């Protein structure tokens, strides 16, 4: 069974601060995805990383896939209240269609 | 364009009753997935359809759960003899082809079993 551990589980910061969220596993994934979920809504895909060591940037968000494709991180620069939400990482195994999700990091950015 | 639509958005039922949850995927998406998200948890895989057939139903918890997609579009998740532990948000997602294609999630159906 593939498991993804996310940390921290909860994060409350002030507007303008930087933060990093981690996603770790003992399993190798063929790809890893990051989603953002708001209350009452489904997860929305932010990025997919496929290659070990890959770094992708999406405005103030930087995503990194570990060299061994077992872990990933999400770094947000100068967080804004609009960044508030549940951030989920999800790994795809060999089948590449079944996603294993972490429990998520609930981020609150206070104005 | 329209996204993935799930109905109802909320469903309250009594223990032991039968429920059906509906998912309308994005038009043209051949792959459809059901996930279940309990409070404080990430979504858990239930079943994956490619076209009309269930390609992988290994995530269904037991034989009280069943899902169909008879025409390769709309899907229905059926739960018999509901139990309080079935209470969760049931999420549907669709993708263009399946393997490696981005998932588009609906807003889910919140099921509460009393």
Short mmCIF file of C-alpha atoms in Angstrom, two decimals, chain A residues 8-85:
data_model
loop_
_atom_site.label_atom_id
_atom_site.label_comp_id
_atom_site.label_asym_id
_atom_site.label_seq_id
_atom_site.Cartn_x
_atom_site.Cartn_y
_atom_site.Cartn_z
CA UNK A 8 2.40 20.22 8.49
CA UNK A 9 -1.24 19.23 8.88
CA UNK A 10 -2.25 22.80 9.79
CA UNK A 11 -0.49 26.09 9.02
CA UNK A 12 -1.64 29.58 9.97
CA UNK A 13 0.48 32.49 8.80
CA UNK A 14 0.31 36.22 8.15
CA UNK A 15 -0.05 37.74 4.71
CA UNK A 16 3.35 38.25 3.09
CA UNK A 17 5.09 35.31 4.80
CA UNK A 18 6.67 32.40 2.95
CA UNK A 19 5.83 28.76 3.62
CA UNK A 20 6.72 25.24 2.54
CA UNK A 21 4.51 22.16 2.60
CA UNK A 22 6.01 18.69 2.41
CA UNK A 23 4.77 15.42 0.94
CA UNK A 24 6.76 12.27 1.73
CA UNK A 25 6.51 8.59 0.98
CA UNK A 26 8.58 5.43 1.07
CA UNK A 27 7.15 4.51 -2.33
CA UNK A 28 8.21 5.64 -5.77
CA UNK A 29 5.55 7.37 -7.85
CA UNK A 30 5.40 7.72 -11.62
CA UNK A 31 4.06 11.25 -11.14
CA UNK A 32 2.90 13.48 -8.35
CA UNK A 33 0.15 16.05 -8.41
CA UNK A 34 -0.71 18.97 -6.16
CA UNK A 35 -4.32 20.08 -5.66
CA UNK A 36 -5.98 22.92 -3.82
CA UNK A 37 -9.42 22.37 -2.30
CA UNK A 38 -11.77 24.98 -0.87
CA UNK A 39 -14.69 24.19 1.47
CA UNK A 40 -17.64 22.64 -0.35
CA UNK A 41 -15.71 22.18 -3.56
CA UNK A 42 -13.71 19.45 -5.22
CA UNK A 43 -9.92 19.52 -5.48
CA UNK A 44 -8.49 21.63 -8.31
CA UNK A 45 -5.27 20.51 -9.97
CA UNK A 46 -2.37 22.94 -9.60
CA UNK A 47 0.51 21.03 -11.13
CA UNK A 48 1.81 17.61 -12.15
CA UNK A 49 5.49 16.72 -11.75
CA UNK A 50 6.87 13.69 -13.52
CA UNK A 51 10.67 13.73 -13.61
CA UNK A 52 12.84 13.24 -10.54
CA UNK A 53 14.36 16.59 -9.52
CA UNK A 54 11.82 18.52 -11.56
CA UNK A 55 10.94 22.05 -10.44
CA UNK A 56 7.84 23.85 -11.68
CA UNK A 57 6.77 27.38 -10.93
CA UNK A 58 3.24 28.73 -11.00
CA UNK A 59 3.35 32.44 -10.17
CA UNK A 60 4.25 32.53 -6.44
CA UNK A 61 4.09 28.74 -6.08
CA UNK A 62 7.15 26.53 -6.61
CA UNK A 63 6.79 22.75 -6.77
CA UNK A 64 9.65 20.28 -6.56
CA UNK A 65 9.72 16.52 -7.13
CA UNK A 66 12.42 14.65 -5.26
CA UNK A 67 15.25 13.01 -7.18
CA UNK A 68 14.02 9.56 -6.18
CA UNK A 69 10.39 10.44 -6.99
CA UNK A 70 9.32 9.63 -3.43
CA UNK A 71 8.74 13.12 -2.09
CA UNK A 72 7.69 16.59 -3.12
CA UNK A 73 7.41 20.09 -1.73
CA UNK A 74 5.28 23.14 -2.38
CA UNK A 75 6.72 26.55 -1.55
CA UNK A 76 4.57 29.68 -1.53
CA UNK A 77 6.24 33.08 -1.59
CA UNK A 78 4.54 36.12 -0.10
CA UNK A 79 1.34 34.30 0.81
CA UNK A 80 -1.97 36.07 0.29
CA UNK A 81 -5.37 35.48 1.92
CA UNK A 82 -6.56 34.05 -1.41
CA UNK A 83 -4.06 31.21 -0.96
CA UNK A 84 -6.11 29.90 1.97
CA UNK A 85 -7.29 26.35 1.41
#
